[in-house]
GROMACS .gro file of C-alpha atoms in nm:
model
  195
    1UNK     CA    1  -3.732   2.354  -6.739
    2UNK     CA    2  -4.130   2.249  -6.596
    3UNK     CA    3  -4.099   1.945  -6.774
    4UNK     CA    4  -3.744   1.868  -6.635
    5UNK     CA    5  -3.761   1.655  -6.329
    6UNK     CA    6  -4.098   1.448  -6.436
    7UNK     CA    7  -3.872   1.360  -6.741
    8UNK     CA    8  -3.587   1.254  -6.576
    9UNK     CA    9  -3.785   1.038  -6.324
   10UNK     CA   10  -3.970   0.841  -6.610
   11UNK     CA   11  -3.669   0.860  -6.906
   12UNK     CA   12  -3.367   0.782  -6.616
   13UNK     CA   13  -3.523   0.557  -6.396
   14UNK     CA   14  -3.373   0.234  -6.407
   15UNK     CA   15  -3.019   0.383  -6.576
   16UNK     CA   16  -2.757   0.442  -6.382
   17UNK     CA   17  -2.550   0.203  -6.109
   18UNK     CA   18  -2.578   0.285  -5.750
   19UNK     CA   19  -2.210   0.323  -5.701
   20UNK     CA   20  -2.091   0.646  -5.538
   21UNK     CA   21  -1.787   0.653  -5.671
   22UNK     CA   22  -1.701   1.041  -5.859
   23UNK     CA   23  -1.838   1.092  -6.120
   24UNK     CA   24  -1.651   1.133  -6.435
   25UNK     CA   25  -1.629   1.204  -6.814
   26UNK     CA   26  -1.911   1.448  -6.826
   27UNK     CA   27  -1.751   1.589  -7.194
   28UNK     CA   28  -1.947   1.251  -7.289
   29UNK     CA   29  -2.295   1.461  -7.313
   30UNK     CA   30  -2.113   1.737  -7.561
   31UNK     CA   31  -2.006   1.492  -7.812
   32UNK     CA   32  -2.127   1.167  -7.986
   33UNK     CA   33  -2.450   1.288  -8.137
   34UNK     CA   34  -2.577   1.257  -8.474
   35UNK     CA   35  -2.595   1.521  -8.752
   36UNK     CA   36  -2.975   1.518  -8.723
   37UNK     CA   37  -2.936   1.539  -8.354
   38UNK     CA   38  -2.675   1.810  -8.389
   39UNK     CA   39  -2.972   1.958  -8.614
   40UNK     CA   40  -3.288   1.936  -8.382
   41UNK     CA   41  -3.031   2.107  -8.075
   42UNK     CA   42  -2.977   2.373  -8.335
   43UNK     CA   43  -3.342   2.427  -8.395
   44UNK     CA   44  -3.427   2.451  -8.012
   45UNK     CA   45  -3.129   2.732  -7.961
   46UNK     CA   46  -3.216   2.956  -8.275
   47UNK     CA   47  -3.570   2.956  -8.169
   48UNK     CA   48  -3.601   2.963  -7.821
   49UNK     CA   49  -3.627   3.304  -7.705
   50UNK     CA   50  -3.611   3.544  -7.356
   51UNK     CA   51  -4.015   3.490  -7.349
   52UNK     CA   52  -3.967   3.135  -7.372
   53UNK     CA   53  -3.710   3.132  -7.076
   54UNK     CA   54  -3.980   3.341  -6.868
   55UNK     CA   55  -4.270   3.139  -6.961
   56UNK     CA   56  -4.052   2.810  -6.807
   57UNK     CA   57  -4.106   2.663  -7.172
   58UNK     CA   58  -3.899   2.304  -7.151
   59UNK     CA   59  -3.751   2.112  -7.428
   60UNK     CA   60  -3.911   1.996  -7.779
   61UNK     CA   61  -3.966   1.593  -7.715
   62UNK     CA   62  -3.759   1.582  -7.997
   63UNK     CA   63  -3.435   1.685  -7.814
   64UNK     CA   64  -3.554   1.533  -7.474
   65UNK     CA   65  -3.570   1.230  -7.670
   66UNK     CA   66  -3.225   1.222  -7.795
   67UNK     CA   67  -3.063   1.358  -7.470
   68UNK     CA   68  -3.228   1.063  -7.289
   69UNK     CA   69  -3.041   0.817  -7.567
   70UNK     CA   70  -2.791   1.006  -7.497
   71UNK     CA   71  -2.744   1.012  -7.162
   72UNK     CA   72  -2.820   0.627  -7.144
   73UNK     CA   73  -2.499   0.582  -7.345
   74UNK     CA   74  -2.306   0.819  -7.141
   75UNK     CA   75  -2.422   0.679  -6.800
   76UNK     CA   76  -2.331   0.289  -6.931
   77UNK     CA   77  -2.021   0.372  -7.079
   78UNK     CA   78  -1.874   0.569  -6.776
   79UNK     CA   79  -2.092   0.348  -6.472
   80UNK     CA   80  -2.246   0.709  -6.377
   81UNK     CA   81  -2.445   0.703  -6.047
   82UNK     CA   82  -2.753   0.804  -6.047
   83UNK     CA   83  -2.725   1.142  -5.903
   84UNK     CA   84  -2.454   1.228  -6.193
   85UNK     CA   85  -2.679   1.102  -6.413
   86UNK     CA   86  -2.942   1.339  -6.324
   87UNK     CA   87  -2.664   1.635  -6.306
   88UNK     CA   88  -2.521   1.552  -6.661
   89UNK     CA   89  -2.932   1.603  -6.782
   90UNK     CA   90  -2.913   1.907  -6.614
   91UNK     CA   91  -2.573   2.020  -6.766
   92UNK     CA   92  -2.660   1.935  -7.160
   93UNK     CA   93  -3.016   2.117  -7.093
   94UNK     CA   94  -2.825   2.414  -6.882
   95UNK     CA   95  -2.583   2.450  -7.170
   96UNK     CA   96  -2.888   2.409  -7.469
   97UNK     CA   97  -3.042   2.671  -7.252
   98UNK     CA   98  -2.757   2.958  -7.224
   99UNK     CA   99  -2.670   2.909  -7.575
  100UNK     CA  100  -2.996   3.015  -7.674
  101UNK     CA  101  -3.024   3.312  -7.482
  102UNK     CA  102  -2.687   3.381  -7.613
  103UNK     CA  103  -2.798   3.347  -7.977
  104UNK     CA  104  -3.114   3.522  -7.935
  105UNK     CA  105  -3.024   3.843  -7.737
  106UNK     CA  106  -3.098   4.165  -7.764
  107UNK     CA  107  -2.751   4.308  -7.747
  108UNK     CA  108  -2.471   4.369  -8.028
  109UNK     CA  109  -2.171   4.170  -8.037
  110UNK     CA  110  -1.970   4.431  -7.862
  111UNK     CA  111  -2.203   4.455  -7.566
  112UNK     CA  112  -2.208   4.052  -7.532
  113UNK     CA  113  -1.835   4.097  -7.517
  114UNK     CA  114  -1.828   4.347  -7.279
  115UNK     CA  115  -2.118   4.138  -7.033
  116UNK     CA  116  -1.891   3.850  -7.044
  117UNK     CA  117  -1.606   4.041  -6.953
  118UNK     CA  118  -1.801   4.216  -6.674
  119UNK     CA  119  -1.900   3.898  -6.577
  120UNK     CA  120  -1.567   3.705  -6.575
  121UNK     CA  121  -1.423   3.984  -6.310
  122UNK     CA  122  -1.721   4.049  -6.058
  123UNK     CA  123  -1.695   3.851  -5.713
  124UNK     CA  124  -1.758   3.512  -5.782
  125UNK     CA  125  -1.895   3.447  -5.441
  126UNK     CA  126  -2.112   3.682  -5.417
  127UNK     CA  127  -2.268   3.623  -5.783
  128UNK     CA  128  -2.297   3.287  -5.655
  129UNK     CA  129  -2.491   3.381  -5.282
  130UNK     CA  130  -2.713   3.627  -5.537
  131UNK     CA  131  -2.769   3.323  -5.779
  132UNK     CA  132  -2.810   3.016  -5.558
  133UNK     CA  133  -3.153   3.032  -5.427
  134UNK     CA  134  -3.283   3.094  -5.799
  135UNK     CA  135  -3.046   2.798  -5.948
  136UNK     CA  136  -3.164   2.537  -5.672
  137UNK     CA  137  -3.584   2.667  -5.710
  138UNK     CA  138  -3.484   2.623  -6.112
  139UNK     CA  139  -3.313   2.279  -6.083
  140UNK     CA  140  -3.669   2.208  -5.800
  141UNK     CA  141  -3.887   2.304  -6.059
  142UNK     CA  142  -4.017   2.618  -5.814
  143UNK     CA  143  -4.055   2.972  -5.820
  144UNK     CA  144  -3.791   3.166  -5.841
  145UNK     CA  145  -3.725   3.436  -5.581
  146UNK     CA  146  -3.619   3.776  -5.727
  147UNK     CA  147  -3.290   3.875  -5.572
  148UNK     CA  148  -3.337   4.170  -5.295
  149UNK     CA  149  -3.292   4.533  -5.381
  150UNK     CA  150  -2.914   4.481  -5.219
  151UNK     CA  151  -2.856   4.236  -5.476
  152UNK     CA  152  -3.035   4.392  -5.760
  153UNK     CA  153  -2.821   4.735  -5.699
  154UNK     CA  154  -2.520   4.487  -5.695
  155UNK     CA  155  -2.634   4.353  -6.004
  156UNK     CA  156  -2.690   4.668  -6.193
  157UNK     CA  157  -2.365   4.820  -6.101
  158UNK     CA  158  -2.131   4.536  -6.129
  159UNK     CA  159  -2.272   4.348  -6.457
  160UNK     CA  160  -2.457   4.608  -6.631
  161UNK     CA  161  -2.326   4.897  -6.588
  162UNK     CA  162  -1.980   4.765  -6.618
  163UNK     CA  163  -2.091   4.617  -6.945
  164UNK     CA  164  -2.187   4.991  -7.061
  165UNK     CA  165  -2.548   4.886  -7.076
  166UNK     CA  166  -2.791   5.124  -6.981
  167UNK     CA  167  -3.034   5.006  -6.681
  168UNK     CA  168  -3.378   4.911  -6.806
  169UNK     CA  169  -3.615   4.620  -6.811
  170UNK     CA  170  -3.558   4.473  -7.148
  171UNK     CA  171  -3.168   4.441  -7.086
  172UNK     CA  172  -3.184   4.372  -6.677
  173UNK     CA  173  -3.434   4.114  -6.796
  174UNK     CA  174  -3.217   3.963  -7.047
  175UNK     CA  175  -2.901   3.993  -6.845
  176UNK     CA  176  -3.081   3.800  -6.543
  177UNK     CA  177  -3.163   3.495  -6.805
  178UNK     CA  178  -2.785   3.516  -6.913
  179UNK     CA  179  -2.633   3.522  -6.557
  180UNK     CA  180  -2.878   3.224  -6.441
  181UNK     CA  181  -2.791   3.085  -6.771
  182UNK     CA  182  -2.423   3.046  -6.702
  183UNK     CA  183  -2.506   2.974  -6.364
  184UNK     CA  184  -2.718   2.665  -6.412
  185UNK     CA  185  -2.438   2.514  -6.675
  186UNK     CA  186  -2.170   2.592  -6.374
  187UNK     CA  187  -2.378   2.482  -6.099
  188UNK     CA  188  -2.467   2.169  -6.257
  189UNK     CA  189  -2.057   2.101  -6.385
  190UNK     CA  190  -2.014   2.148  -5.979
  191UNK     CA  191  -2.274   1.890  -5.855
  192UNK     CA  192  -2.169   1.633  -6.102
  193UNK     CA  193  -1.801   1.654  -5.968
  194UNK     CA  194  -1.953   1.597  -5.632
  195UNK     CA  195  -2.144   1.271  -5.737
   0.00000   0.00000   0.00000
């Protein structure tokens, strides 16, 4: 994600109208791409791991390439403002992004069942008040503030515990990239309505 916001002011900057009507049609950056650009989003998810996630490694140029084509197309076609403009970037790279840590986790299928269902019933408001100051330093390019012990002890027994996962820094670690994962792709969904 470093590389996020300098690319979107240089690849975006003249795109999108200035009208502030909502913004709409973001399924537009899920479909419409190329078998060779379906290919080089495949290669970024099977390879991008948990240490690339901490080490804030961005996108190949490759795929920030493409999503910038992309999103050119999807901003003309549906007269995106500029603000959705920079929220559907922030979706397609937030989804890229959880689907990789998806595909390259450390847990068994049965566990990754079990987190999502954990997951799907915890308090949704108060995953969110844990999650927002990390998802808006993300989407600022800043550092991230680790959540308070309150919040991590809310964490452990709510997600991983309830997933049957035992408490330890390989899995808290992964589960924290998989929460802010899903919470980027939701958070972003949620600004581009507001556009």
């Amino acid at each position: 994600m470093s590389k996020l916001v300098p690319w979107l002011g240089s690849a975006l900057f003249s795109l999108a109208s200035t009208s502030v009507e909502a913004a709409e049609n973001l399924a537009c950056m899920d479909a419409g791409y190329s078998d060779t650009e379906v290919a080089a989003m495949n290669r970024f998810v099977e390879n991008y791991s948990l240490a690339d996630w901490q080490a804030g490694k961005g996108l190949p140029n490759e795929v920030e390439n493409l999503l910038a084509k992309h999103v050119r197309k999807c901003a003309d076609s549906n007269e995106w403002p500029l603000r959705a403009v920079e929220q559907a970037v922030y979706y397609k790279i937030s989804a890229l992004t959880a689907m990789a840590i998806d595909a390259n986790t450390p847990l068994n299928s049965q566990q990754m069942v079990r987190l999502g269902e954990a997951y799907s019933t915890a308090d949704r408001k108060r995953l969110e008040s844990i999650m927002l100051p990390a998802l808006n330093a993300i989407f600022a390019v800043k550092a991230v503030p680790p959540p308070s012990p309150e919040e991590i002890e809310y964490l452990n027994e709510n997600i991983t515990r309830r997933s049957g996962l035992p408490i330890n820094t390989e899995i808290t670690k992964y589960i924290g990239a998989w929460l802010l994962t899903r919470g980027m792709v939701d958070y972003a969904k949620q600004r581009f309505s507001e556009s």
